[in-house]
N, CA, C and O of each residue as an XYZ file, in Angstrom:
480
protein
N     -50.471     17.399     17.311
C     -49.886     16.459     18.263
C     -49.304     15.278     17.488
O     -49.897     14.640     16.618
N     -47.951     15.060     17.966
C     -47.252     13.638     17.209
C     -48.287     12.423     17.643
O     -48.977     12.245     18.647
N     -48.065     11.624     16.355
C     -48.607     10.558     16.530
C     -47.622      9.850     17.442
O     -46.483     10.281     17.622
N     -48.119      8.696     18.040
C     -47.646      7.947     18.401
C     -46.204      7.133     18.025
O     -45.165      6.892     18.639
N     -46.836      6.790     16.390
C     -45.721      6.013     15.521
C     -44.839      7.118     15.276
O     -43.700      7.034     14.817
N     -45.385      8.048     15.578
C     -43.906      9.296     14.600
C     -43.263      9.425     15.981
O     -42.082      9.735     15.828
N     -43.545      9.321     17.096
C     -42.353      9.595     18.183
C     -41.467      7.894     18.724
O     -40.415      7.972     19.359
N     -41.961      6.754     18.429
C     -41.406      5.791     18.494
C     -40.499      5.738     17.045
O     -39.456      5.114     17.238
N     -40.605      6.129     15.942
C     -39.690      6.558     15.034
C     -38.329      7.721     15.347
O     -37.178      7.671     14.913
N     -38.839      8.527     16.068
C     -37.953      9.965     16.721
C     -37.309      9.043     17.161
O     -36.173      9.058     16.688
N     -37.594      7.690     18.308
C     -36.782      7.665     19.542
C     -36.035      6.642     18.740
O     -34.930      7.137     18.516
N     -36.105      5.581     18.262
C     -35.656      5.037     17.183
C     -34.275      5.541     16.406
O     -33.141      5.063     16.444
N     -34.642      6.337     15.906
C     -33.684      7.457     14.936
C     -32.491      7.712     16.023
O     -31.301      7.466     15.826
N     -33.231      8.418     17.564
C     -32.167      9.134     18.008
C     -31.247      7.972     18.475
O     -30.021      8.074     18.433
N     -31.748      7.107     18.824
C     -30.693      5.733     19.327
C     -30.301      5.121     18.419
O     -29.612      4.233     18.922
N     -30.289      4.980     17.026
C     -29.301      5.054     15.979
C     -28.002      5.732     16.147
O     -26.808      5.438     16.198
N     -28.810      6.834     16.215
C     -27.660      8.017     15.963
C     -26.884      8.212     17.422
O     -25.835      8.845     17.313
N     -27.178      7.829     18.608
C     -26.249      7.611     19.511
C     -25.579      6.230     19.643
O     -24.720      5.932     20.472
N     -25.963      5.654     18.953
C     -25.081      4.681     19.316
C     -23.949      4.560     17.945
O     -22.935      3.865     18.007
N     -24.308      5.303     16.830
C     -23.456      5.375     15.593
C     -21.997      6.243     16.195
O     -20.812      6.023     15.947
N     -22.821      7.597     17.325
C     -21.693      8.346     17.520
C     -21.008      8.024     18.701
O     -20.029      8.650     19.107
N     -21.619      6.845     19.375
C     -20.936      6.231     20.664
C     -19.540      5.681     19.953
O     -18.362      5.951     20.188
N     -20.259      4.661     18.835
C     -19.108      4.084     18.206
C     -17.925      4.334     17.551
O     -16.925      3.656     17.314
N     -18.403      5.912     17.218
C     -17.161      6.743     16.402
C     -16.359      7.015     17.740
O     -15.128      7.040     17.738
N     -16.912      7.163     18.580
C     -15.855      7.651     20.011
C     -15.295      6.918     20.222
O     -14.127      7.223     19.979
N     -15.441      5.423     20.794
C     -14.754      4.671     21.041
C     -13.465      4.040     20.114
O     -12.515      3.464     20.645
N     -13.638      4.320     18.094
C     -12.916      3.886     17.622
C     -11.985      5.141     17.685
O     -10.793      4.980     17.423
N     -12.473      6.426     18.027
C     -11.074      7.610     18.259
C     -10.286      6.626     19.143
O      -9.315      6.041     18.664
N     -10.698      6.407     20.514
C     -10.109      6.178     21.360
C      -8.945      4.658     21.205
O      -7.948      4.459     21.899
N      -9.411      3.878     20.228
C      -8.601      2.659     20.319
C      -7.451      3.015     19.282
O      -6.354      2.457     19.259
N      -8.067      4.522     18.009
C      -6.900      4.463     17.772
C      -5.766      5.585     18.512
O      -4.543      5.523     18.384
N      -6.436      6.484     19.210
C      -5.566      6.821     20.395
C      -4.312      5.962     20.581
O      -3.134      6.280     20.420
N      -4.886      4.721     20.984
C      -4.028      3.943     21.845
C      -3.125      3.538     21.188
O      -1.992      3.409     21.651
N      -3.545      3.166     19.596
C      -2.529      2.617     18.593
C      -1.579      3.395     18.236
O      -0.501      2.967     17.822
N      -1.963      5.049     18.394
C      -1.147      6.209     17.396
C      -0.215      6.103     18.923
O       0.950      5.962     18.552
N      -0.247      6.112     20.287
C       0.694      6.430     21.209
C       1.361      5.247     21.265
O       2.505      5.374     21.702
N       0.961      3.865     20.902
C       1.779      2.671     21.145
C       2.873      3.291     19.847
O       4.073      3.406     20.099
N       2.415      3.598     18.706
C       3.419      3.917     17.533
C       4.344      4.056     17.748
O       5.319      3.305     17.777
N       4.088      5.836     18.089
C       4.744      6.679     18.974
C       6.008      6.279     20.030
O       7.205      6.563     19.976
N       5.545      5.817     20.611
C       6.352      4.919     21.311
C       7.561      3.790     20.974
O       8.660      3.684     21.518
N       7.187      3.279     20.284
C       7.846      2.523     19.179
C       9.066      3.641     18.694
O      10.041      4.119     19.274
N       8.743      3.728     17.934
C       9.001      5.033     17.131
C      10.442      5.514     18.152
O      11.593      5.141     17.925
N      10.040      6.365     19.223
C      10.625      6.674     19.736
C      11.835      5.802     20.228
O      13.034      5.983     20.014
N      11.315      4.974     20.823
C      12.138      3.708     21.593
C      13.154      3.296     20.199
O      14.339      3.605     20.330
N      12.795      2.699     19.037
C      13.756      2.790     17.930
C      14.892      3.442     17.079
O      15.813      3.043     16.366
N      14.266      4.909     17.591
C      15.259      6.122     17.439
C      16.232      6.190     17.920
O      17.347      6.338     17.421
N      15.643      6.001     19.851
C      17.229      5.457     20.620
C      18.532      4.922     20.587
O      19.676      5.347     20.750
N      17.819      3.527     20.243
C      18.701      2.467     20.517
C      20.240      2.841     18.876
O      20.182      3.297     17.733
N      21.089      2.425     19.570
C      22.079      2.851     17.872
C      22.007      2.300     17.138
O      21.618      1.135     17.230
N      22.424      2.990     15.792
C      22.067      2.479     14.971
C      23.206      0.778     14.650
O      24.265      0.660     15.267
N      22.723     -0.356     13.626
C      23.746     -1.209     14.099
C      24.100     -1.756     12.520
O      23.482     -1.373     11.526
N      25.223     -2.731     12.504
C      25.368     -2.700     10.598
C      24.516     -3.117      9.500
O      23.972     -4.109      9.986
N      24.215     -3.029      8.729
C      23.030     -3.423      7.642
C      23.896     -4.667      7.474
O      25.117     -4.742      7.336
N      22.671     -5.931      7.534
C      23.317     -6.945      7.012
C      23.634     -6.942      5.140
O      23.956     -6.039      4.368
N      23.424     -8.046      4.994
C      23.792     -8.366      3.272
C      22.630     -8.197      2.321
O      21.466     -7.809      2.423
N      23.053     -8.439      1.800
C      21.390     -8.131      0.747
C      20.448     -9.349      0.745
O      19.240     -9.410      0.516
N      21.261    -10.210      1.036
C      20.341    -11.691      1.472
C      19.351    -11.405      2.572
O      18.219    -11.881      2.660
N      19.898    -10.615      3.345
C      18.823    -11.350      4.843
C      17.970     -9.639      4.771
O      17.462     -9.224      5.813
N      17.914     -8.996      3.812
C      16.765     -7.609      3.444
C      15.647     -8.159      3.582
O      14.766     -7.465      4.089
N      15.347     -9.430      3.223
C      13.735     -9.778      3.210
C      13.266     -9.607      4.773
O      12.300     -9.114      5.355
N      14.615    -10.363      5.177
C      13.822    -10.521      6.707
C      13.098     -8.931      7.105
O      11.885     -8.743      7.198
N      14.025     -8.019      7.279
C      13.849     -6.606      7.800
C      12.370     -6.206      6.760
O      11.857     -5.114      7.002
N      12.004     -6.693      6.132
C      10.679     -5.984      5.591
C       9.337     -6.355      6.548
O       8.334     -6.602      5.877
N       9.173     -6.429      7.925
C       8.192     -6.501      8.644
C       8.186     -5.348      9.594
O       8.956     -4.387      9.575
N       7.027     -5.622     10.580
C       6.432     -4.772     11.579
C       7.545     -4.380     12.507
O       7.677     -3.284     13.052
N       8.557     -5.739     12.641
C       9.675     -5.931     13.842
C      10.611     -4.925     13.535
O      11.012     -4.358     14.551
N      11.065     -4.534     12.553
C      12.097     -3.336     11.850
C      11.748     -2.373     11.540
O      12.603     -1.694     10.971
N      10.239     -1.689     11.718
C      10.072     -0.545     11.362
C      10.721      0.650     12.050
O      10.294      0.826     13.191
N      11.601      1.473     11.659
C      12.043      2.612     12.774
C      13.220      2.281     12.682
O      13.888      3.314     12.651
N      14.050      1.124     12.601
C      15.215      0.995     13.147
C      16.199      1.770     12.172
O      15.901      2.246     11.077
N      17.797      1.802     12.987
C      18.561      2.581     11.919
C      19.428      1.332     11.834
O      19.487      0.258     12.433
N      20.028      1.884     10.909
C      21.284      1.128     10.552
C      22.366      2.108      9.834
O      22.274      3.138      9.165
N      23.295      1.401     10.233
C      24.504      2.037      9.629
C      25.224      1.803      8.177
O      25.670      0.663      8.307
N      25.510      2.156      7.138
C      25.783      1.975      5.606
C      27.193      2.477      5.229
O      27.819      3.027      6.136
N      27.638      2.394      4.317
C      29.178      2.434      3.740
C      28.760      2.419      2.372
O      28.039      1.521      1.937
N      29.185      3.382      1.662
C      29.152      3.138     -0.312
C      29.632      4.535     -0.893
O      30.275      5.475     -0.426
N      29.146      4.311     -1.892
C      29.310      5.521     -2.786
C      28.130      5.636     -3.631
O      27.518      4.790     -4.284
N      27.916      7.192     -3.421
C      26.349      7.811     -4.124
C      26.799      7.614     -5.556
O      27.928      7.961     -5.903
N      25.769      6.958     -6.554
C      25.746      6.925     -7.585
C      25.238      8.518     -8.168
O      24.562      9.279     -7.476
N      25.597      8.763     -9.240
C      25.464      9.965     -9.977
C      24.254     10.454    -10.690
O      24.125     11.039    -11.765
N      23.272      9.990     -9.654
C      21.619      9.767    -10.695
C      20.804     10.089     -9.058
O      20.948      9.404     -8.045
N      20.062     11.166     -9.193
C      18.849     11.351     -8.131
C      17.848     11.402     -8.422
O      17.781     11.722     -9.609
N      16.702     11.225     -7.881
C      15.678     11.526     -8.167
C      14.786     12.655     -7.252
O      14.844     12.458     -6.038
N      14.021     13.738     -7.671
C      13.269     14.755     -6.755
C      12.331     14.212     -6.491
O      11.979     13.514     -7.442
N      11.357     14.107     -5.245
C      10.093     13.587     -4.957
C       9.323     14.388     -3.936
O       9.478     14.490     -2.719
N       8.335     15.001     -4.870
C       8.110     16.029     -4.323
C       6.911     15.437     -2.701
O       6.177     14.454     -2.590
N       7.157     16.336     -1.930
C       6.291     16.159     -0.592
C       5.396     17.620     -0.697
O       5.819     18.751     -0.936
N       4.089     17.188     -0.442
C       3.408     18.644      0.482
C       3.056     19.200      1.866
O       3.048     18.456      2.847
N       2.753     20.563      1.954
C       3.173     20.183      3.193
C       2.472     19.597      4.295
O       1.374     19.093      4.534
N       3.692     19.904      4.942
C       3.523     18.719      6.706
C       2.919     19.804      7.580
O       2.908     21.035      7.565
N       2.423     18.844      8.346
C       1.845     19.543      9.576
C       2.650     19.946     10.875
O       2.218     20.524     11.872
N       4.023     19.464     10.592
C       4.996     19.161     11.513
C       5.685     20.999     11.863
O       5.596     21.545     10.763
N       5.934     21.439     12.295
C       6.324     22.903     12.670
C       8.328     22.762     12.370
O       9.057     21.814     12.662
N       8.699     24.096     11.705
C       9.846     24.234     11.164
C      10.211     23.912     10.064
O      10.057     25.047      9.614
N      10.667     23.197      8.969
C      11.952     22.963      8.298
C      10.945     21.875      7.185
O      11.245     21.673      6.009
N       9.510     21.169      8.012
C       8.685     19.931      7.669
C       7.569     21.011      6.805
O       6.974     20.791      5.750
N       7.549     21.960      7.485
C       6.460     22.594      7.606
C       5.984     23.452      6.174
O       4.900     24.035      6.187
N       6.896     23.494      4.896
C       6.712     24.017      4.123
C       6.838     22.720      2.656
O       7.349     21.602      2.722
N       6.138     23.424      1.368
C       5.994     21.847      0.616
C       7.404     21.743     -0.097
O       7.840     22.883      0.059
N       7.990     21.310     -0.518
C       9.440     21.085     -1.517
C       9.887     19.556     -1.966
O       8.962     19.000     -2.558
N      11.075     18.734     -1.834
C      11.227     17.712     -2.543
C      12.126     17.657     -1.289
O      12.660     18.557     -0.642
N      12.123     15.899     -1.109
C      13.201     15.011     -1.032
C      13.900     14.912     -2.074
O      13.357     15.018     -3.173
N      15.638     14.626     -1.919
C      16.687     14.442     -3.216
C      16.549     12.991     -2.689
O      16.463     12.892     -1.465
N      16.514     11.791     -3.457
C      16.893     10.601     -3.052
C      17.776      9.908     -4.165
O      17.444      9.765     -5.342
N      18.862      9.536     -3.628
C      19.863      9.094     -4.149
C      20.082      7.492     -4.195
O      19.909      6.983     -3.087
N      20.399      6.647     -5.145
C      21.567      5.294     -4.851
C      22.253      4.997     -4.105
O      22.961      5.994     -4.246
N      22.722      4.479     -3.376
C      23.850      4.698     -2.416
C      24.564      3.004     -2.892
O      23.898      2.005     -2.619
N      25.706      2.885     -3.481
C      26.222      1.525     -3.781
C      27.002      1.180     -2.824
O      27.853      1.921     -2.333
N      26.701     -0.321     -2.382
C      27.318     -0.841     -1.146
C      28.827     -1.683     -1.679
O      29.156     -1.870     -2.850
N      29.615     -2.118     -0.401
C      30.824     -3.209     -1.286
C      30.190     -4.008     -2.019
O      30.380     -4.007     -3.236
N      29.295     -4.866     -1.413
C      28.823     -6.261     -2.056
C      28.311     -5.734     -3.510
O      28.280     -6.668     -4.312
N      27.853     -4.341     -4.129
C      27.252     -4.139     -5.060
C      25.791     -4.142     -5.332
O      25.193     -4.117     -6.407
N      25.217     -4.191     -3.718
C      23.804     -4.268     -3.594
C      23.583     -2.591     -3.930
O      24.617     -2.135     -4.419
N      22.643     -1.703     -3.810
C      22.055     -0.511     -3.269
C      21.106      0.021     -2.289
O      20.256     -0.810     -1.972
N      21.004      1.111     -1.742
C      20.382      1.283     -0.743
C      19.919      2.400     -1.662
O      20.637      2.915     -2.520
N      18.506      2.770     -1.379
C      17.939      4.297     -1.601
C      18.399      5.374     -0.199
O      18.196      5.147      0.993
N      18.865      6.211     -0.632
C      18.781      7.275      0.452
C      18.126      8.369      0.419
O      18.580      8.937     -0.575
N      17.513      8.887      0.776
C      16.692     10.265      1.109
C      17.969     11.463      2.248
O      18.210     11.593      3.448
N      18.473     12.113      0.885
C      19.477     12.927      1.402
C      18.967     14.373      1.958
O      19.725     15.313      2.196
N      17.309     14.391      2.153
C      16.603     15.595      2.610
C      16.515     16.675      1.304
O      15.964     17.767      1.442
């Protein structure tokens, strides 16, 4: 027969361990909410058209949360130098779905700034 102390230890233990796995549930769920707000984003950014890349001055701005996704539109000429970078694979179905390389290229603007491009 359990002692006493060994089943107030059991019950102990098990309410650890439910409330450890309460907590893993709930953080699925908040990031649920974050991966569909993304998503969303994401999507909604894809939409809208794409609009002109400013100058190379105001690039800093676009390096936040507010520009992620967006397109923009570019003008240059591919410099003569790529680089392969290899990806593995995606989980994504079709074309994503197997491992190979991005070609990413230079792309030189008028002003003489550059853009990286990922020509697939």
């Amino acid at each position: 027969m359990p002692s006493r102390r060994s089943l107030v230890i059991l019950v102990l233990c098990a309410l650890a361990g439910a409330g450890a796995l309460s907590g893993l549930g709930f953080w699925q769920l908040e990031r649920l909410r974050w991966k569909e707000a993304l998503l969303a984003r994401i999507a909604d950014r894809l939409s809208t058209p794409p609009r002109p890349l400013p100058p190379a001055s105001g690039w800093r701005e676009l390096a936040n949360e507010e520009h992620e996704y967006e397109r923009f539109v570019v003008e240059g000429v591919f410099e003569p130098r790529e680089a392969l970078v290899w990806r593995a694979t995606g989980k994504v179905p079709g074309e994503m779905s197997q491992p190979g390389y991005w070609v990413m290229a230079p792309l030189r603007l008028a002003d003489g700034s550059h853009v990286l491009v990922n020509r697939g």
